[in-house]
Amino acid sequence: MTQDPHYEQLLGHIRQWARRRHLRDTLVWLPRALLIGLLLAVLLAAAARFRPLLTNEEVGYLALGLGLAGLLAGAIALLSQRATLLQQARFADRQFHLQERVTTAVELHTGRVTAPAPFPEQQLQDTLQAAAAVDTRQALPLRLIRQDWLMLLLAALLLLAAVWLPNPQASILLHQRAIAQTIEEQVAALEALTEEIIANPELSAAEKEALLEPLQTAIERLQNDDLNQAQAVAVLSEAEADLRSLSQNEATNLLQNLNAAGQPLAGNANAQALGQALQSGNLAPAGVAAAQLADQLPSLSAAEQAQLAQDLAAAAAALQEIDPTLAQELAQAATALQNGDVAAAQQALQAASGTLQQRAQQAAAAQQAAAAAGQLQSGREQVAQAGQQGQGQGQGQGQGNDSGTGGGTGGTGGETGHAENVYVPTFVDLSDESGVEIQLPAECLANPETCGALLSERTTELGEEQSIVPYDQVFGDYRNAAYEALAEDYIPLGLKGFIRDYFASLEPQ
């Protein structure tokens, strides 16, 4: 039905009451929403005091974020509560004790209820008079609930204390994160190394597979989330030992002793390219030169063939203990030339060419394995030292915290491995110390044998004794030998973990 000015006046009262109600609810529920967010932050801050979860700085940011999230959620909830006109009228009747006047007036003027004239107008006038008599501030006061604000203050103080006071778990947390980050970096480095090996054109498929197997195994084991520091070091050490063994093959020894084998051939005008390639350690060009020399044999004179036979025999003798296969092929070529059998000499040199090409490929694989082992060694050292800087920062936050010193435990986050770090005493030179004088009984001075065997012995004169090999240099040999024994000898599976953890705990820091 058509609205009149009196009804518009009633709507003005209803809107005013609705706005005040909304303001009252805002003053009540926004602090409570903020309190919920801060209480969640308090719980997380308390948990971070018992477990390595968050640093103090992160607790502060978390409290700020949860508080803002609580405010935002509260504001959205308040804005989403849009009451209809009839609901607002019913609220006014209940709140101001208007005895259903406002509800009836709204229903009459919206057509929900019909009544004969002049009852609607009279009822509206009565409602306006009752509405004008309402003291909105007294009947709908705006109040701040003291308990809520006290709880807010308490939560804020607790969070300030959590941010300000040292956290005993901070050093453990930073130690764990430093280790986890270092392990992730090593995984990325190993993945890049596998791509490099796959793309190496000098390696055969079998050699690539042999090199990739320890790397891929290490990557899979390092990606295990339950891996601790000692186990990660053991994984890298085992892969390094496997690659070290792959880097030692026939071609490695051959490369180290080629100069003597190439010297007699380098002085021969016809075999100079082969000799120089051998002297410089270039096995692939040496293989090509051997094949070219085989092709030149028919054009050589008898004297040149005889001289070449002598030089080939000398080269074969130099290689006999290093590479018997290659030495035999060169010796066969020399013998064939001495017997005037050029075809047999060509065949022997072609075989030597193939052997040199094969050794070149093996040398490339050995060099790749050695480079990979060196990278794994560097990564292993980084993982072994990963927690030291993080712990230093954590002790700045948590003063007096004894949760870790360097690599003190085999595990992370309070979780130890099978073996604790073994104490290695610091070397102290006492040669310049005067010592402490003691008085022996008179009978000991007269007859030392009566006072024990040691008193009857003569002291050893001290020379210029000193440590011959530093610990960090000799440790790798012992570790690699142990890991090779793990792979080759029968050792119960239950003991392998103890052995790996033991050597990991001995890693030089």
mmCIF file of N, CA and C in Angstrom, residues 338-460:
data_model
loop_
_atom_site.group_PDB
_atom_site.id
_atom_site.type_symbol
_atom_site.label_atom_id
_atom_site.label_comp_id
_atom_site.label_asym_id
_atom_site.label_seq_id
_atom_site.Cartn_x
_atom_site.Cartn_y
_atom_site.Cartn_z
ATOM 1 N N GLN A 338 109.276 -56.991 -37.535
ATOM 2 C CA GLN A 338 110.591 -57.638 -37.562
ATOM 3 C C GLN A 338 110.593 -58.864 -38.471
ATOM 4 N N ASN A 339 109.439 -59.521 -38.563
ATOM 5 C CA ASN A 339 109.324 -60.705 -39.425
ATOM 6 C C ASN A 339 108.917 -60.344 -40.846
ATOM 7 N N GLY A 340 108.741 -59.061 -41.113
ATOM 8 C CA GLY A 340 108.362 -58.631 -42.453
ATOM 9 C C GLY A 340 106.905 -58.845 -42.785
ATOM 10 N N ASP A 341 106.069 -59.123 -41.797
ATOM 11 C CA ASP A 341 104.635 -59.358 -42.015
ATOM 12 C C ASP A 341 103.900 -58.041 -41.775
ATOM 13 N N VAL A 342 103.796 -57.223 -42.820
ATOM 14 C CA VAL A 342 103.181 -55.896 -42.688
ATOM 15 C C VAL A 342 101.694 -56.012 -42.382
ATOM 16 N N ALA A 343 101.031 -56.966 -42.993
ATOM 17 C CA ALA A 343 99.588 -57.117 -42.775
ATOM 18 C C ALA A 343 99.287 -57.420 -41.312
ATOM 19 N N ALA A 344 100.097 -58.327 -40.735
ATOM 20 C CA ALA A 344 99.891 -58.649 -39.317
ATOM 21 C C ALA A 344 100.194 -57.444 -38.437
ATOM 22 N N ALA A 345 101.223 -56.668 -38.830
ATOM 23 C CA ALA A 345 101.550 -55.468 -38.063
ATOM 24 C C ALA A 345 100.412 -54.453 -38.139
ATOM 25 N N GLN A 346 99.835 -54.314 -39.345
ATOM 26 C CA GLN A 346 98.695 -53.406 -39.482
ATOM 27 C C GLN A 346 97.525 -53.847 -38.604
ATOM 28 N N GLN A 347 97.264 -55.134 -38.603
ATOM 29 C CA GLN A 347 96.157 -55.659 -37.800
ATOM 30 C C GLN A 347 96.405 -55.402 -36.307
ATOM 31 N N ALA A 348 97.645 -55.592 -35.869
ATOM 32 C CA ALA A 348 97.974 -55.371 -34.463
ATOM 33 C C ALA A 348 97.843 -53.893 -34.095
ATOM 34 N N LEU A 349 98.284 -52.997 -34.997
ATOM 35 C CA LEU A 349 98.159 -51.564 -34.720
ATOM 36 C C LEU A 349 96.698 -51.120 -34.721
ATOM 37 N N GLN A 350 95.891 -51.715 -35.599
ATOM 38 C CA GLN A 350 94.457 -51.399 -35.584
ATOM 39 C C GLN A 350 93.833 -51.840 -34.257
ATOM 40 N N ALA A 351 94.252 -53.006 -33.766
ATOM 41 C CA ALA A 351 93.762 -53.464 -32.464
ATOM 42 C C ALA A 351 94.213 -52.519 -31.353
ATOM 43 N N ALA A 352 95.478 -52.050 -31.441
ATOM 44 C CA ALA A 352 95.970 -51.091 -30.450
ATOM 45 C C ALA A 352 95.187 -49.784 -30.522
ATOM 46 N N SER A 353 94.828 -49.383 -31.757
ATOM 47 C CA SER A 353 94.015 -48.174 -31.919
ATOM 48 C C SER A 353 92.671 -48.326 -31.211
ATOM 49 N N GLY A 354 92.033 -49.494 -31.395
ATOM 50 C CA GLY A 354 90.754 -49.735 -30.719
ATOM 51 C C GLY A 354 90.900 -49.740 -29.209
ATOM 52 N N THR A 355 92.007 -50.339 -28.727
ATOM 53 C CA THR A 355 92.233 -50.362 -27.277
ATOM 54 C C THR A 355 92.436 -48.953 -26.734
ATOM 55 N N LEU A 356 93.191 -48.131 -27.464
ATOM 56 C CA LEU A 356 93.403 -46.752 -27.022
ATOM 57 C C LEU A 356 92.091 -45.963 -27.001
ATOM 58 N N GLN A 357 91.241 -46.183 -28.005
ATOM 59 C CA GLN A 357 89.936 -45.510 -28.010
ATOM 60 C C GLN A 357 89.099 -45.961 -26.804
ATOM 61 N N GLN A 358 89.171 -47.259 -26.523
ATOM 62 C CA GLN A 358 88.433 -47.781 -25.371
ATOM 63 C C GLN A 358 88.979 -47.184 -24.071
ATOM 64 N N ARG A 359 90.317 -47.101 -23.975
ATOM 65 C CA ARG A 359 90.916 -46.513 -22.775
ATOM 66 C C ARG A 359 90.569 -45.023 -22.665
ATOM 67 N N ALA A 360 90.443 -44.354 -23.795
ATOM 68 C CA ALA A 360 90.055 -42.939 -23.758
ATOM 69 C C ALA A 360 88.654 -42.781 -23.174
ATOM 70 N N GLN A 361 87.776 -43.682 -23.596
ATOM 71 C CA GLN A 361 86.410 -43.638 -23.060
ATOM 72 C C GLN A 361 86.408 -43.969 -21.568
ATOM 73 N N GLN A 362 87.218 -44.949 -21.175
ATOM 74 C CA GLN A 362 87.310 -45.295 -19.762
ATOM 75 C C GLN A 362 87.903 -44.139 -18.952
ATOM 76 N N ALA A 363 88.879 -43.457 -19.548
ATOM 77 C CA ALA A 363 89.480 -42.321 -18.854
ATOM 78 C C ALA A 363 88.466 -41.197 -18.665
ATOM 79 N N ALA A 364 87.640 -40.974 -19.689
ATOM 80 C CA ALA A 364 86.597 -39.951 -19.561
ATOM 81 C C ALA A 364 85.620 -40.314 -18.450
ATOM 82 N N ALA A 365 85.270 -41.600 -18.380
ATOM 83 C CA ALA A 365 84.366 -42.044 -17.315
ATOM 84 C C ALA A 365 85.022 -41.891 -15.949
ATOM 85 N N ALA A 366 86.320 -42.223 -15.868
ATOM 86 C CA ALA A 366 87.025 -42.090 -14.594
ATOM 87 C C ALA A 366 87.116 -40.629 -14.168
ATOM 88 N N GLN A 367 87.411 -39.747 -15.131
ATOM 89 C CA GLN A 367 87.473 -38.324 -14.808
ATOM 90 C C GLN A 367 86.112 -37.794 -14.369
ATOM 91 N N GLN A 368 85.063 -38.246 -15.049
ATOM 92 C CA GLN A 368 83.719 -37.828 -14.651
ATOM 93 C C GLN A 368 83.392 -38.348 -13.249
ATOM 94 N N ALA A 369 83.764 -39.591 -12.967
ATOM 95 C CA ALA A 369 83.514 -40.152 -11.639
ATOM 96 C C ALA A 369 84.307 -39.418 -10.568
ATOM 97 N N ALA A 370 85.561 -39.081 -10.873
ATOM 98 C CA ALA A 370 86.379 -38.353 -9.902
ATOM 99 C C ALA A 370 85.802 -36.968 -9.632
ATOM 100 N N ALA A 371 85.351 -36.289 -10.703
ATOM 101 C CA ALA A 371 84.746 -34.966 -10.517
ATOM 102 C C ALA A 371 83.467 -35.063 -9.691
ATOM 103 N N ALA A 372 82.663 -36.087 -9.984
ATOM 104 C CA ALA A 372 81.429 -36.270 -9.217
ATOM 105 C C ALA A 372 81.735 -36.594 -7.763
ATOM 106 N N ALA A 373 82.749 -37.424 -7.531
ATOM 107 C CA ALA A 373 83.129 -37.748 -6.155
ATOM 108 C C ALA A 373 83.618 -36.512 -5.416
ATOM 109 N N GLY A 374 84.371 -35.657 -6.115
ATOM 110 C CA GLY A 374 84.810 -34.416 -5.492
ATOM 111 C C GLY A 374 83.650 -33.514 -5.122
ATOM 112 N N GLN A 375 82.655 -33.451 -5.999
ATOM 113 C CA GLN A 375 81.469 -32.645 -5.698
ATOM 114 C C GLN A 375 80.702 -33.235 -4.516
ATOM 115 N N LEU A 376 80.606 -34.552 -4.463
ATOM 116 C CA LEU A 376 79.935 -35.192 -3.333
ATOM 117 C C LEU A 376 80.699 -34.959 -2.035
ATOM 118 N N GLN A 377 82.017 -34.965 -2.106
ATOM 119 C CA GLN A 377 82.808 -34.692 -0.912
ATOM 120 C C GLN A 377 82.536 -33.283 -0.401
ATOM 121 N N SER A 378 82.501 -32.322 -1.318
ATOM 122 C CA SER A 378 82.188 -30.950 -0.922
ATOM 123 C C SER A 378 80.794 -30.856 -0.311
ATOM 124 N N GLY A 379 79.825 -31.530 -0.944
ATOM 125 C CA GLY A 379 78.471 -31.519 -0.401
ATOM 126 C C GLY A 379 78.391 -32.185 0.954
ATOM 127 N N ARG A 380 79.122 -33.286 1.122
ATOM 128 C CA ARG A 380 79.127 -33.969 2.417
ATOM 129 C C ARG A 380 79.674 -33.064 3.512
ATOM 130 N N GLU A 381 80.743 -32.341 3.210
ATOM 131 C CA GLU A 381 81.307 -31.427 4.201
ATOM 132 C C GLU A 381 80.331 -30.297 4.530
ATOM 133 N N GLN A 382 79.617 -29.817 3.527
ATOM 134 C CA GLN A 382 78.636 -28.763 3.785
ATOM 135 C C GLN A 382 77.505 -29.258 4.677
ATOM 136 N N VAL A 383 77.038 -30.480 4.423
ATOM 137 C CA VAL A 383 75.971 -31.028 5.272
ATOM 138 C C VAL A 383 76.483 -31.248 6.687
ATOM 139 N N ALA A 384 77.722 -31.733 6.821
ATOM 140 C CA ALA A 384 78.273 -31.984 8.150
ATOM 141 C C ALA A 384 78.421 -30.704 8.958
ATOM 142 N N GLN A 385 78.647 -29.573 8.276
ATOM 143 C CA GLN A 385 78.829 -28.296 8.955
ATOM 144 C C GLN A 385 77.587 -27.425 8.895
ATOM 145 N N ALA A 386 76.479 -27.972 8.403
ATOM 146 C CA ALA A 386 75.310 -27.144 8.092
ATOM 147 C C ALA A 386 74.740 -26.445 9.305
ATOM 148 N N GLY A 387 74.644 -27.110 10.458
ATOM 149 C CA GLY A 387 73.921 -26.534 11.594
ATOM 150 C C GLY A 387 74.694 -25.534 12.398
ATOM 151 N N GLN A 388 75.979 -25.328 12.137
ATOM 152 C CA GLN A 388 76.782 -24.493 13.019
ATOM 153 C C GLN A 388 76.354 -23.044 12.994
ATOM 154 N N GLN A 389 76.180 -22.454 11.801
ATOM 155 C CA GLN A 389 75.775 -21.057 11.707
ATOM 156 C C GLN A 389 74.370 -20.867 12.241
ATOM 157 N N GLY A 390 73.462 -21.818 11.917
ATOM 158 C CA GLY A 390 72.094 -21.705 12.414
ATOM 159 C C GLY A 390 72.037 -21.762 13.917
ATOM 160 N N GLN A 391 72.901 -22.588 14.542
ATOM 161 C CA GLN A 391 72.883 -22.670 15.979
ATOM 162 C C GLN A 391 73.427 -21.411 16.594
ATOM 163 N N GLY A 392 74.423 -20.797 15.958
ATOM 164 C CA GLY A 392 74.922 -19.540 16.490
ATOM 165 C C GLY A 392 73.851 -18.482 16.518
ATOM 166 N N GLN A 393 73.032 -18.407 15.454
ATOM 167 C CA GLN A 393 71.940 -17.449 15.426
ATOM 168 C C GLN A 393 70.893 -17.811 16.458
ATOM 169 N N GLY A 394 70.610 -19.112 16.603
ATOM 170 C CA GLY A 394 69.590 -19.521 17.558
ATOM 171 C C GLY A 394 70.001 -19.233 18.977
ATOM 172 N N GLN A 395 71.300 -19.342 19.305
ATOM 173 C CA GLN A 395 71.738 -19.056 20.642
ATOM 174 C C GLN A 395 71.673 -17.580 20.924
ATOM 175 N N GLY A 396 71.692 -16.741 19.877
ATOM 176 C CA GLY A 396 71.464 -15.320 20.092
ATOM 177 C C GLY A 396 70.059 -15.067 20.564
ATOM 178 N N GLN A 397 69.091 -15.852 20.075
ATOM 179 C CA GLN A 397 67.712 -15.716 20.524
ATOM 180 C C GLN A 397 67.508 -16.441 21.839
ATOM 181 N N GLY A 398 68.075 -17.630 21.961
ATOM 182 C CA GLY A 398 67.865 -18.429 23.164
ATOM 183 C C GLY A 398 69.129 -18.504 23.966
ATOM 184 N N GLN A 399 69.435 -17.485 24.782
ATOM 185 C CA GLN A 399 70.647 -17.441 25.548
ATOM 186 C C GLN A 399 70.605 -18.535 26.594
ATOM 187 N N GLY A 400 71.767 -19.153 26.779
ATOM 188 C CA GLY A 400 71.832 -20.218 27.756
ATOM 189 C C GLY A 400 71.294 -21.530 27.257
ATOM 190 N N ASN A 401 71.018 -21.609 25.975
ATOM 191 C CA ASN A 401 70.455 -22.847 25.430
ATOM 192 C C ASN A 401 71.577 -23.808 25.110
ATOM 193 N N ASP A 402 71.494 -25.039 25.572
ATOM 194 C CA ASP A 402 72.518 -26.052 25.351
ATOM 195 C C ASP A 402 72.068 -27.111 24.383
ATOM 196 N N SER A 403 71.135 -26.787 23.517
ATOM 197 C CA SER A 403 70.526 -27.833 22.693
ATOM 198 C C SER A 403 71.418 -28.324 21.596
ATOM 199 N N GLY A 404 72.525 -27.676 21.285
ATOM 200 C CA GLY A 404 73.382 -28.210 20.227
ATOM 201 C C GLY A 404 74.614 -27.380 20.077
ATOM 202 N N THR A 405 75.728 -27.985 19.813
ATOM 203 C CA THR A 405 76.957 -27.274 19.557
ATOM 204 C C THR A 405 77.565 -27.839 18.309
ATOM 205 N N GLY A 406 77.499 -27.062 17.208
ATOM 206 C CA GLY A 406 78.035 -27.557 15.942
ATOM 207 C C GLY A 406 77.266 -28.764 15.486
ATOM 208 N N GLY A 407 77.898 -29.856 15.341
ATOM 209 C CA GLY A 407 77.250 -31.091 14.926
ATOM 210 C C GLY A 407 77.167 -32.040 16.074
ATOM 211 N N GLY A 408 76.787 -31.593 17.255
ATOM 212 C CA GLY A 408 76.892 -32.371 18.469
ATOM 213 C C GLY A 408 76.083 -33.627 18.472
ATOM 214 N N THR A 409 74.978 -33.694 17.794
ATOM 215 C CA THR A 409 74.174 -34.903 17.814
ATOM 216 C C THR A 409 74.069 -35.462 16.432
ATOM 217 N N GLY A 410 73.814 -36.760 16.376
ATOM 218 C CA GLY A 410 73.708 -37.411 15.080
ATOM 219 C C GLY A 410 72.456 -37.036 14.360
ATOM 220 N N GLY A 411 71.402 -36.642 15.069
ATOM 221 C CA GLY A 411 70.139 -36.297 14.440
ATOM 222 C C GLY A 411 69.861 -34.844 14.545
ATOM 223 N N THR A 412 68.673 -34.441 14.188
ATOM 224 C CA THR A 412 68.252 -33.072 14.248
ATOM 225 C C THR A 412 67.001 -32.992 15.061
ATOM 226 N N GLY A 413 66.814 -31.786 15.655
ATOM 227 C CA GLY A 413 65.609 -31.576 16.416
ATOM 228 C C GLY A 413 65.509 -32.494 17.605
ATOM 229 N N GLY A 414 66.655 -32.727 18.288
ATOM 230 C CA GLY A 414 66.612 -33.590 19.439
ATOM 231 C C GLY A 414 66.618 -35.058 19.105
ATOM 232 N N GLU A 415 66.543 -35.400 17.871
ATOM 233 C CA GLU A 415 66.525 -36.808 17.451
ATOM 234 C C GLU A 415 67.936 -37.223 17.121
ATOM 235 N N THR A 416 68.494 -38.175 17.834
ATOM 236 C CA THR A 416 69.859 -38.599 17.615
ATOM 237 C C THR A 416 69.905 -39.804 16.721
ATOM 238 N N GLY A 417 71.061 -39.988 16.052
ATOM 239 C CA GLY A 417 71.243 -41.172 15.233
ATOM 240 C C GLY A 417 71.706 -42.331 16.094
ATOM 241 N N HIS A 418 72.246 -43.352 15.448
ATOM 242 C CA HIS A 418 72.675 -44.528 16.191
ATOM 243 C C HIS A 418 73.932 -44.233 17.000
ATOM 244 N N ALA A 419 74.739 -43.263 16.559
ATOM 245 C CA ALA A 419 76.009 -43.014 17.233
ATOM 246 C C ALA A 419 76.138 -41.548 17.565
ATOM 247 N N GLU A 420 76.532 -41.255 18.808
ATOM 248 C CA GLU A 420 76.809 -39.882 19.190
ATOM 249 C C GLU A 420 78.203 -39.503 18.684
ATOM 250 N N ASN A 421 78.488 -38.211 18.627
ATOM 251 C CA ASN A 421 79.807 -37.770 18.220
ATOM 252 C C ASN A 421 80.856 -38.301 19.193
ATOM 253 N N VAL A 422 81.913 -38.826 18.666
ATOM 254 C CA VAL A 422 82.980 -39.361 19.495
ATOM 255 C C VAL A 422 83.896 -38.226 19.898
ATOM 256 N N TYR A 423 84.267 -38.182 21.176
ATOM 257 C CA TYR A 423 85.142 -37.120 21.657
ATOM 258 C C TYR A 423 86.552 -37.345 21.150
ATOM 259 N N VAL A 424 87.111 -36.350 20.504
ATOM 260 C CA VAL A 424 88.489 -36.399 20.032
ATOM 261 C C VAL A 424 89.272 -35.367 20.818
ATOM 262 N N PRO A 425 90.188 -35.782 21.716
ATOM 263 C CA PRO A 425 90.892 -34.816 22.565
ATOM 264 C C PRO A 425 91.787 -33.910 21.740
ATOM 265 N N THR A 426 91.911 -32.691 22.190
ATOM 266 C CA THR A 426 92.760 -31.709 21.528
ATOM 267 C C THR A 426 94.218 -31.990 21.860
ATOM 268 N N PHE A 427 95.068 -31.966 20.842
ATOM 269 C CA PHE A 427 96.487 -32.222 21.055
ATOM 270 C C PHE A 427 97.119 -31.047 21.793
ATOM 271 N N VAL A 428 97.844 -31.347 22.864
ATOM 272 C CA VAL A 428 98.547 -30.328 23.641
ATOM 273 C C VAL A 428 100.008 -30.744 23.733
ATOM 274 N N ASP A 429 100.902 -29.853 23.342
ATOM 275 C CA ASP A 429 102.336 -30.129 23.394
ATOM 276 C C ASP A 429 102.840 -29.862 24.813
ATOM 277 N N LEU A 430 103.299 -30.905 25.507
ATOM 278 C CA LEU A 430 103.777 -30.785 26.887
ATOM 279 C C LEU A 430 105.297 -30.900 26.973
ATOM 280 N N SER A 431 105.969 -30.799 25.826
ATOM 281 C CA SER A 431 107.424 -30.996 25.847
ATOM 282 C C SER A 431 108.147 -29.905 26.616
ATOM 283 N N ASP A 432 107.561 -28.696 26.690
ATOM 284 C CA ASP A 432 108.210 -27.589 27.399
ATOM 285 C C ASP A 432 107.730 -27.447 28.836
ATOM 286 N N GLU A 433 106.849 -28.343 29.281
ATOM 287 C CA GLU A 433 106.322 -28.249 30.639
ATOM 288 C C GLU A 433 107.323 -28.859 31.623
ATOM 289 N N SER A 434 107.441 -28.204 32.777
ATOM 290 C CA SER A 434 108.388 -28.685 33.781
ATOM 291 C C SER A 434 107.858 -29.864 34.575
ATOM 292 N N GLY A 435 106.537 -30.013 34.648
ATOM 293 C CA GLY A 435 105.953 -31.115 35.392
ATOM 294 C C GLY A 435 105.906 -30.825 36.883
ATOM 295 N N VAL A 436 105.525 -31.836 37.636
ATOM 296 C CA VAL A 436 105.392 -31.709 39.095
ATOM 297 C C VAL A 436 106.346 -32.690 39.758
ATOM 298 N N GLU A 437 107.189 -32.186 40.667
ATOM 299 C CA GLU A 437 108.128 -33.049 41.367
ATOM 300 C C GLU A 437 107.424 -33.800 42.485
ATOM 301 N N ILE A 438 107.732 -35.083 42.613
ATOM 302 C CA ILE A 438 107.175 -35.894 43.693
ATOM 303 C C ILE A 438 108.322 -36.565 44.445
ATOM 304 N N GLN A 439 108.100 -36.856 45.704
ATOM 305 C CA GLN A 439 109.104 -37.505 46.543
ATOM 306 C C GLN A 439 108.794 -38.991 46.649
ATOM 307 N N LEU A 440 109.764 -39.822 46.305
ATOM 308 C CA LEU A 440 109.598 -41.262 46.414
ATOM 309 C C LEU A 440 110.140 -41.738 47.760
ATOM 310 N N PRO A 441 109.572 -42.798 48.278
ATOM 311 C CA PRO A 441 110.123 -43.354 49.525
ATOM 312 C C PRO A 441 111.582 -43.759 49.343
ATOM 313 N N ALA A 442 112.307 -43.783 50.449
ATOM 314 C CA ALA A 442 113.744 -44.079 50.391
ATOM 315 C C ALA A 442 114.013 -45.457 49.821
ATOM 316 N N GLU A 443 113.148 -46.443 50.161
ATOM 317 C CA GLU A 443 113.389 -47.790 49.652
ATOM 318 C C GLU A 443 113.223 -47.858 48.142
ATOM 319 N N CYS A 444 112.356 -46.973 47.587
ATOM 320 C CA CYS A 444 112.196 -46.960 46.133
ATOM 321 C C CYS A 444 113.435 -46.407 45.455
ATOM 322 N N LEU A 445 114.045 -45.402 46.085
ATOM 323 C CA LEU A 445 115.262 -44.846 45.498
ATOM 324 C C LEU A 445 116.398 -45.858 45.542
ATOM 325 N N ALA A 446 116.457 -46.631 46.653
ATOM 326 C CA ALA A 446 117.531 -47.612 46.785
ATOM 327 C C ALA A 446 117.313 -48.819 45.890
ATOM 328 N N ASN A 447 116.071 -49.281 45.810
ATOM 329 C CA ASN A 447 115.769 -50.479 45.022
ATOM 330 C C ASN A 447 114.467 -50.245 44.258
ATOM 331 N N PRO A 448 114.494 -49.639 43.050
ATOM 332 C CA PRO A 448 113.259 -49.312 42.311
ATOM 333 C C PRO A 448 112.395 -50.517 42.002
ATOM 334 N N GLU A 449 113.005 -51.725 41.895
ATOM 335 C CA GLU A 449 112.209 -52.888 41.532
ATOM 336 C C GLU A 449 111.170 -53.226 42.585
ATOM 337 N N THR A 450 111.413 -52.837 43.826
ATOM 338 C CA THR A 450 110.443 -53.133 44.885
ATOM 339 C C THR A 450 109.220 -52.247 44.819
ATOM 340 N N CYS A 451 109.268 -51.192 44.037
ATOM 341 C CA CYS A 451 108.142 -50.246 43.957
ATOM 342 C C CYS A 451 107.386 -50.350 42.646
ATOM 343 N N GLY A 452 107.580 -51.398 41.883
ATOM 344 C CA GLY A 452 106.814 -51.558 40.658
ATOM 345 C C GLY A 452 107.707 -51.604 39.442
ATOM 346 N N ALA A 453 107.176 -52.190 38.386
ATOM 347 C CA ALA A 453 107.980 -52.393 37.178
ATOM 348 C C ALA A 453 108.313 -51.087 36.490
ATOM 349 N N LEU A 454 107.378 -50.099 36.552
ATOM 350 C CA LEU A 454 107.594 -48.872 35.791
ATOM 351 C C LEU A 454 108.774 -48.080 36.330
ATOM 352 N N LEU A 455 109.025 -48.160 37.651
ATOM 353 C CA LEU A 455 110.119 -47.376 38.220
ATOM 354 C C LEU A 455 111.478 -47.920 37.816
ATOM 355 N N SER A 456 111.528 -49.184 37.407
ATOM 356 C CA SER A 456 112.799 -49.775 37.001
ATOM 357 C C SER A 456 113.108 -49.556 35.536
ATOM 358 N N GLU A 457 112.200 -48.903 34.819
ATOM 359 C CA GLU A 457 112.405 -48.669 33.391
ATOM 360 C C GLU A 457 113.035 -47.309 33.168
ATOM 361 N N ARG A 458 113.760 -47.207 32.097
ATOM 362 C CA ARG A 458 114.366 -45.931 31.731
ATOM 363 C C ARG A 458 113.399 -45.150 30.850
ATOM 364 N N THR A 459 113.343 -43.862 31.065
ATOM 365 C CA THR A 459 112.454 -43.022 30.264
ATOM 366 C C THR A 459 112.993 -42.886 28.854
ATOM 367 N N THR A 460 112.096 -42.765 27.927
ATOM 368 C CA THR A 460 112.470 -42.605 26.525
ATOM 369 C C THR A 460 112.784 -41.146 26.257
#
